[in-house]
Amino acid sequence: MTVPIVDLSANAAATLSPYTLFMQADIVVKVVMAGLLLASIWTWAIIIGFGFSLSGIRRKCLKFEQEFWRTDDIDRFFENRGKENLPSARVLQAGITEWRRSTKQKVVDREGARDRISTALSSAVGGEVDLLSDRLNILATVGAVAPFVGLFGTVWGIMRSFTAIAAQQNSSLAVVAPGIAEALFATAIGLFAAIPAVIAYNRFSHAINKVESGLNRFADTFYATLSRELEHS
């Protein structure tokens, strides 16, 4: 008697194929998988684009601040570089603008001017940090929601498996395996979308905190410079 040889590796490869799992899935699970894949693509687009953008901003801000502190004429530097599309340049612009408004009167209220300049610089720093942090909300949302969306697909796939058992009155692995495989695949896609989003969120938050610290140091030092100028005005 000859025992037939079954190619288990080929069957396993076909069963574990992402395309096969997707095509065999229920319409609800397909929608969940498609939504998670789109979220993953969106997440990676933000990670790549924002990563390069944030790195360039940090480098350019550092160079801008170094060149500013080397200048002997703040007004000339501001006229030449103050309109650049950089957080440091906008902080400088806020300080210079408030300085000019507060010192254009014949009698200068020094304490009032100091308070207004400090407020203008702090507001400018806060605005720049808020602007940089906008995209982090998307990463935070994907990182928090994607696992639960994948879990919904998992629950739906398991429910389908139990329905198949009830319909066929057969609890063999051949009956329940397709639904369970689809369910676990939905969970895997949810984690695939969520894990990079969470890691990127933490890394970008740290980088933005460093940018904020640099802007605060620049604003504080610039405020001290303007405060000394007020003493001689």
mmCIF file of C-alpha atoms in Angstrom:
data_model
loop_
_atom_site.group_PDB
_atom_site.id
_atom_site.type_symbol
_atom_site.label_atom_id
_atom_site.label_comp_id
_atom_site.label_asym_id
_atom_site.label_seq_id
_atom_site.Cartn_x
_atom_site.Cartn_y
_atom_site.Cartn_z
ATOM 1 C CA MET A 1 0.000 0.000 0.000
ATOM 2 C CA THR A 2 1.423 3.334 -1.062
ATOM 3 C CA VAL A 3 0.934 6.294 1.278
ATOM 4 C CA PRO A 4 0.335 9.577 -0.642
ATOM 5 C CA ILE A 5 2.839 12.302 0.090
ATOM 6 C CA VAL A 6 1.288 15.710 0.739
ATOM 7 C CA ASP A 7 3.364 18.850 0.115
ATOM 8 C CA LEU A 8 2.679 20.557 3.435
ATOM 9 C CA SER A 9 5.168 23.333 2.763
ATOM 10 C CA ALA A 10 3.393 24.370 -0.427
ATOM 11 C CA ASN A 11 -0.011 24.328 1.278
ATOM 12 C CA ALA A 12 1.343 26.320 4.213
ATOM 13 C CA ALA A 13 2.927 28.885 1.897
ATOM 14 C CA ALA A 14 -0.332 29.308 0.018
ATOM 15 C CA THR A 15 -2.315 29.628 3.236
ATOM 16 C CA LEU A 16 0.083 32.141 4.781
ATOM 17 C CA SER A 17 0.264 34.281 1.658
ATOM 18 C CA PRO A 18 -0.944 37.801 2.583
ATOM 19 C CA TYR A 19 -2.756 38.086 -0.741
ATOM 20 C CA THR A 20 -4.535 34.757 -0.200
ATOM 21 C CA LEU A 21 -5.508 35.665 3.339
ATOM 22 C CA PHE A 22 -6.880 38.995 2.156
ATOM 23 C CA MET A 23 -8.850 37.533 -0.745
ATOM 24 C CA GLN A 24 -10.376 34.776 1.397
ATOM 25 C CA ALA A 25 -11.392 37.208 4.132
ATOM 26 C CA ASP A 26 -14.914 38.356 4.837
ATOM 27 C CA ILE A 27 -15.887 41.768 3.402
ATOM 28 C CA VAL A 28 -15.797 43.340 6.879
ATOM 29 C CA VAL A 29 -12.311 41.999 7.556
ATOM 30 C CA LYS A 30 -11.223 43.169 4.091
ATOM 31 C CA VAL A 31 -12.372 46.700 4.904
ATOM 32 C CA VAL A 32 -10.478 46.570 8.205
ATOM 33 C CA MET A 33 -7.311 45.310 6.485
ATOM 34 C CA ALA A 34 -7.527 47.909 3.724
ATOM 35 C CA GLY A 35 -8.034 50.725 6.234
ATOM 36 C CA LEU A 36 -5.061 49.577 8.299
ATOM 37 C CA LEU A 37 -2.854 49.305 5.221
ATOM 38 C CA LEU A 38 -3.783 52.853 4.208
ATOM 39 C CA ALA A 39 -3.033 54.042 7.742
ATOM 40 C CA SER A 40 0.340 52.289 7.590
ATOM 41 C CA ILE A 41 1.208 53.939 4.264
ATOM 42 C CA TRP A 42 0.131 57.326 5.615
ATOM 43 C CA THR A 43 2.215 56.770 8.744
ATOM 44 C CA TRP A 44 5.355 55.903 6.788
ATOM 45 C CA ALA A 45 4.852 58.928 4.523
ATOM 46 C CA ILE A 46 4.740 61.163 7.606
ATOM 47 C CA ILE A 47 7.728 59.421 9.189
ATOM 48 C CA ILE A 48 9.915 59.846 6.115
ATOM 49 C CA GLY A 49 8.768 63.338 5.145
ATOM 50 C CA PHE A 50 8.628 64.840 8.633
ATOM 51 C CA GLY A 51 11.870 63.142 9.648
ATOM 52 C CA PHE A 52 13.839 64.833 6.880
ATOM 53 C CA SER A 53 11.999 68.131 7.429
ATOM 54 C CA LEU A 54 12.635 68.204 11.184
ATOM 55 C CA SER A 55 16.291 67.316 10.759
ATOM 56 C CA GLY A 56 16.721 70.174 8.272
ATOM 57 C CA ILE A 57 14.913 72.627 10.549
ATOM 58 C CA ARG A 58 17.159 71.812 13.503
ATOM 59 C CA ARG A 59 20.293 72.187 11.428
ATOM 60 C CA LYS A 60 19.227 75.467 9.825
ATOM 61 C CA CYS A 61 18.053 76.960 13.130
ATOM 62 C CA LEU A 62 21.385 76.182 14.763
ATOM 63 C CA LYS A 63 23.263 77.796 11.882
ATOM 64 C CA PHE A 64 20.949 80.841 11.939
ATOM 65 C CA GLU A 65 21.457 81.374 15.667
ATOM 66 C CA GLN A 66 25.223 80.973 15.439
ATOM 67 C CA GLU A 67 25.415 83.575 12.666
ATOM 68 C CA PHE A 68 23.123 85.911 14.600
ATOM 69 C CA TRP A 69 25.344 85.917 17.678
ATOM 70 C CA ARG A 70 28.380 86.632 15.540
ATOM 71 C CA THR A 71 26.859 89.762 14.014
ATOM 72 C CA ASP A 72 27.742 93.261 15.210
ATOM 73 C CA ASP A 73 24.590 94.889 13.809
ATOM 74 C CA ILE A 74 21.323 93.248 14.888
ATOM 75 C CA ASP A 75 19.160 95.571 12.777
ATOM 76 C CA ARG A 76 21.112 94.843 9.609
ATOM 77 C CA PHE A 77 21.027 91.118 10.305
ATOM 78 C CA PHE A 78 17.284 91.313 10.871
ATOM 79 C CA GLU A 79 16.718 93.176 7.621
ATOM 80 C CA ASN A 80 18.757 90.590 5.709
ATOM 81 C CA ARG A 81 17.741 87.358 7.452
ATOM 82 C CA GLY A 82 14.678 88.119 9.566
ATOM 83 C CA LYS A 83 12.150 87.001 6.942
ATOM 84 C CA GLU A 84 13.550 83.491 6.513
ATOM 85 C CA ASN A 85 11.130 80.594 6.878
ATOM 86 C CA LEU A 86 12.681 79.286 10.095
ATOM 87 C CA PRO A 87 11.414 79.037 13.691
ATOM 88 C CA SER A 88 14.457 80.962 14.958
ATOM 89 C CA ALA A 89 13.878 83.729 12.421
ATOM 90 C CA ARG A 90 10.228 84.084 13.445
ATOM 91 C CA VAL A 91 11.200 84.230 17.125
ATOM 92 C CA LEU A 92 13.723 86.942 16.270
ATOM 93 C CA GLN A 93 11.078 88.791 14.283
ATOM 94 C CA ALA A 94 8.646 88.696 17.219
ATOM 95 C CA GLY A 95 11.272 90.112 19.579
ATOM 96 C CA ILE A 96 12.453 92.855 17.222
ATOM 97 C CA THR A 97 8.889 93.874 16.328
ATOM 98 C CA GLU A 98 7.866 94.223 19.964
ATOM 99 C CA TRP A 99 11.143 96.034 20.763
ATOM 100 C CA ARG A 100 10.474 98.619 18.077
ATOM 101 C CA ARG A 101 6.888 99.124 19.190
ATOM 102 C CA SER A 102 7.857 99.511 22.845
ATOM 103 C CA THR A 103 10.748 101.929 22.264
ATOM 104 C CA LYS A 104 9.257 104.243 19.638
ATOM 105 C CA GLN A 105 7.751 106.513 22.302
ATOM 106 C CA LYS A 106 9.721 109.444 23.721
ATOM 107 C CA VAL A 107 9.316 108.112 27.242
ATOM 108 C CA VAL A 108 10.031 104.401 27.402
ATOM 109 C CA ASP A 109 8.337 102.260 30.034
ATOM 110 C CA ARG A 110 11.235 99.899 30.624
ATOM 111 C CA GLU A 111 9.462 97.370 32.845
ATOM 112 C CA GLY A 112 6.420 97.307 30.595
ATOM 113 C CA ALA A 113 8.639 96.890 27.548
ATOM 114 C CA ARG A 114 10.481 93.985 29.173
ATOM 115 C CA ASP A 115 7.193 92.245 29.976
ATOM 116 C CA ARG A 116 5.848 92.720 26.463
ATOM 117 C CA ILE A 117 9.066 91.528 24.811
ATOM 118 C CA SER A 118 9.183 88.461 27.061
ATOM 119 C CA THR A 119 5.563 87.654 26.249
ATOM 120 C CA ALA A 120 6.126 88.112 22.511
ATOM 121 C CA LEU A 121 9.163 85.802 22.534
ATOM 122 C CA SER A 122 7.408 83.128 24.607
ATOM 123 C CA SER A 123 4.340 83.243 22.361
ATOM 124 C CA ALA A 124 6.503 82.918 19.260
ATOM 125 C CA VAL A 125 8.303 79.876 20.676
ATOM 126 C CA GLY A 126 4.996 78.270 21.672
ATOM 127 C CA GLY A 127 3.532 78.890 18.227
ATOM 128 C CA GLU A 128 6.506 77.322 16.484
ATOM 129 C CA VAL A 129 6.368 74.240 18.703
ATOM 130 C CA ASP A 130 2.626 73.864 18.081
ATOM 131 C CA LEU A 131 3.237 74.110 14.349
ATOM 132 C CA LEU A 132 5.904 71.415 14.457
ATOM 133 C CA SER A 133 3.731 69.157 16.615
ATOM 134 C CA ASP A 134 0.708 69.133 14.299
ATOM 135 C CA ARG A 135 1.670 65.960 12.447
ATOM 136 C CA LEU A 136 2.377 64.109 15.664
ATOM 137 C CA ASN A 137 -1.362 63.980 16.314
ATOM 138 C CA ILE A 138 -1.788 61.677 13.320
ATOM 139 C CA LEU A 139 0.960 59.352 14.547
ATOM 140 C CA ALA A 140 -0.532 59.315 18.038
ATOM 141 C CA THR A 141 -3.980 58.511 16.645
ATOM 142 C CA VAL A 142 -2.719 55.670 14.446
ATOM 143 C CA GLY A 143 -0.607 54.262 17.260
ATOM 144 C CA ALA A 144 -3.547 54.278 19.673
ATOM 145 C CA VAL A 145 -6.387 53.220 17.365
ATOM 146 C CA ALA A 146 -4.812 50.749 14.906
ATOM 147 C CA PRO A 147 -4.444 47.846 17.391
ATOM 148 C CA PHE A 148 -8.114 48.140 18.343
ATOM 149 C CA VAL A 149 -9.201 48.265 14.703
ATOM 150 C CA GLY A 150 -7.125 45.143 14.098
ATOM 151 C CA LEU A 151 -8.732 43.581 17.185
ATOM 152 C CA PHE A 152 -12.161 44.301 15.709
ATOM 153 C CA GLY A 153 -11.114 42.377 12.595
ATOM 154 C CA THR A 154 -9.885 39.573 14.830
ATOM 155 C CA VAL A 155 -13.177 39.340 16.699
ATOM 156 C CA TRP A 156 -15.136 39.387 13.463
ATOM 157 C CA GLY A 157 -12.976 36.608 11.982
ATOM 158 C CA ILE A 158 -13.421 34.429 15.061
ATOM 159 C CA MET A 159 -17.163 35.028 14.963
ATOM 160 C CA ARG A 160 -17.104 33.862 11.342
ATOM 161 C CA SER A 161 -15.280 30.704 12.406
ATOM 162 C CA PHE A 162 -17.925 29.913 15.024
ATOM 163 C CA THR A 163 -20.629 30.591 12.458
ATOM 164 C CA ALA A 164 -18.949 28.127 10.099
ATOM 165 C CA ILE A 165 -18.873 25.517 12.874
ATOM 166 C CA ALA A 166 -22.591 26.008 13.519
ATOM 167 C CA ALA A 167 -23.466 25.907 9.819
ATOM 168 C CA GLN A 168 -21.464 22.755 9.026
ATOM 169 C CA GLN A 169 -21.786 21.161 12.462
ATOM 170 C CA ASN A 170 -18.108 20.368 12.223
ATOM 171 C CA SER A 171 -15.396 21.712 14.504
ATOM 172 C CA SER A 172 -12.440 20.372 12.566
ATOM 173 C CA LEU A 173 -9.427 22.542 11.894
ATOM 174 C CA ALA A 174 -10.290 22.757 8.202
ATOM 175 C CA VAL A 175 -13.517 24.557 9.083
ATOM 176 C CA VAL A 176 -12.213 27.034 11.645
ATOM 177 C CA ALA A 177 -8.710 27.662 10.291
ATOM 178 C CA PRO A 178 -9.612 30.155 7.493
ATOM 179 C CA GLY A 179 -11.522 32.492 9.809
ATOM 180 C CA ILE A 180 -8.886 32.313 12.531
ATOM 181 C CA ALA A 181 -6.086 32.940 10.023
ATOM 182 C CA GLU A 182 -7.882 36.012 8.676
ATOM 183 C CA ALA A 183 -8.490 37.200 12.217
ATOM 184 C CA LEU A 184 -4.856 36.918 13.215
ATOM 185 C CA PHE A 185 -3.745 38.539 9.971
ATOM 186 C CA ALA A 186 -5.952 41.556 10.739
ATOM 187 C CA THR A 187 -4.285 41.807 14.156
ATOM 188 C CA ALA A 188 -0.850 41.605 12.545
ATOM 189 C CA ILE A 189 -1.673 44.442 10.137
ATOM 190 C CA GLY A 190 -2.947 46.537 13.045
ATOM 191 C CA LEU A 191 0.344 46.056 14.884
ATOM 192 C CA PHE A 192 2.270 46.717 11.673
ATOM 193 C CA ALA A 193 0.579 50.122 11.465
ATOM 194 C CA ALA A 194 0.708 50.939 15.179
ATOM 195 C CA ILE A 195 4.257 49.996 16.171
ATOM 196 C CA PRO A 196 6.099 52.332 13.729
ATOM 197 C CA ALA A 197 3.646 55.116 14.570
ATOM 198 C CA VAL A 198 4.325 54.831 18.310
ATOM 199 C CA ILE A 199 8.105 54.616 17.849
ATOM 200 C CA ALA A 200 8.110 57.596 15.466
ATOM 201 C CA TYR A 201 5.856 59.601 17.793
ATOM 202 C CA ASN A 202 8.260 59.123 20.696
ATOM 203 C CA ARG A 203 11.327 59.932 18.599
ATOM 204 C CA PHE A 204 9.773 63.024 17.015
ATOM 205 C CA SER A 205 8.476 64.223 20.385
ATOM 206 C CA HIS A 206 12.009 64.022 21.739
ATOM 207 C CA ALA A 207 13.374 65.880 18.702
ATOM 208 C CA ILE A 208 10.720 68.600 18.985
ATOM 209 C CA ASN A 209 11.516 68.987 22.677
ATOM 210 C CA LYS A 210 15.134 69.606 21.713
ATOM 211 C CA VAL A 211 14.026 72.202 19.151
ATOM 212 C CA GLU A 212 11.855 73.861 21.798
ATOM 213 C CA SER A 213 14.762 73.930 24.258
ATOM 214 C CA GLY A 214 16.978 75.532 21.620
ATOM 215 C CA LEU A 215 14.364 78.152 20.786
ATOM 216 C CA ASN A 216 13.856 78.932 24.469
ATOM 217 C CA ARG A 217 17.599 79.398 24.969
ATOM 218 C CA PHE A 218 17.748 81.662 21.930
ATOM 219 C CA ALA A 219 14.727 83.664 23.117
ATOM 220 C CA ASP A 220 16.082 84.003 26.666
ATOM 221 C CA THR A 221 19.498 85.157 25.505
ATOM 222 C CA PHE A 222 17.973 87.571 23.015
ATOM 223 C CA TYR A 223 15.656 88.905 25.735
ATOM 224 C CA ALA A 224 18.685 89.522 27.980
ATOM 225 C CA THR A 225 20.349 91.446 25.137
ATOM 226 C CA LEU A 226 17.286 93.628 24.582
ATOM 227 C CA SER A 227 16.902 94.147 28.319
ATOM 228 C CA ARG A 228 20.435 95.519 28.528
ATOM 229 C CA GLU A 229 19.672 97.821 25.616
ATOM 230 C CA LEU A 230 16.659 99.155 27.503
ATOM 231 C CA GLU A 231 18.897 100.178 30.375
ATOM 232 C CA HIS A 232 20.810 102.507 28.047
ATOM 233 C CA SER A 233 17.778 103.880 26.212
#
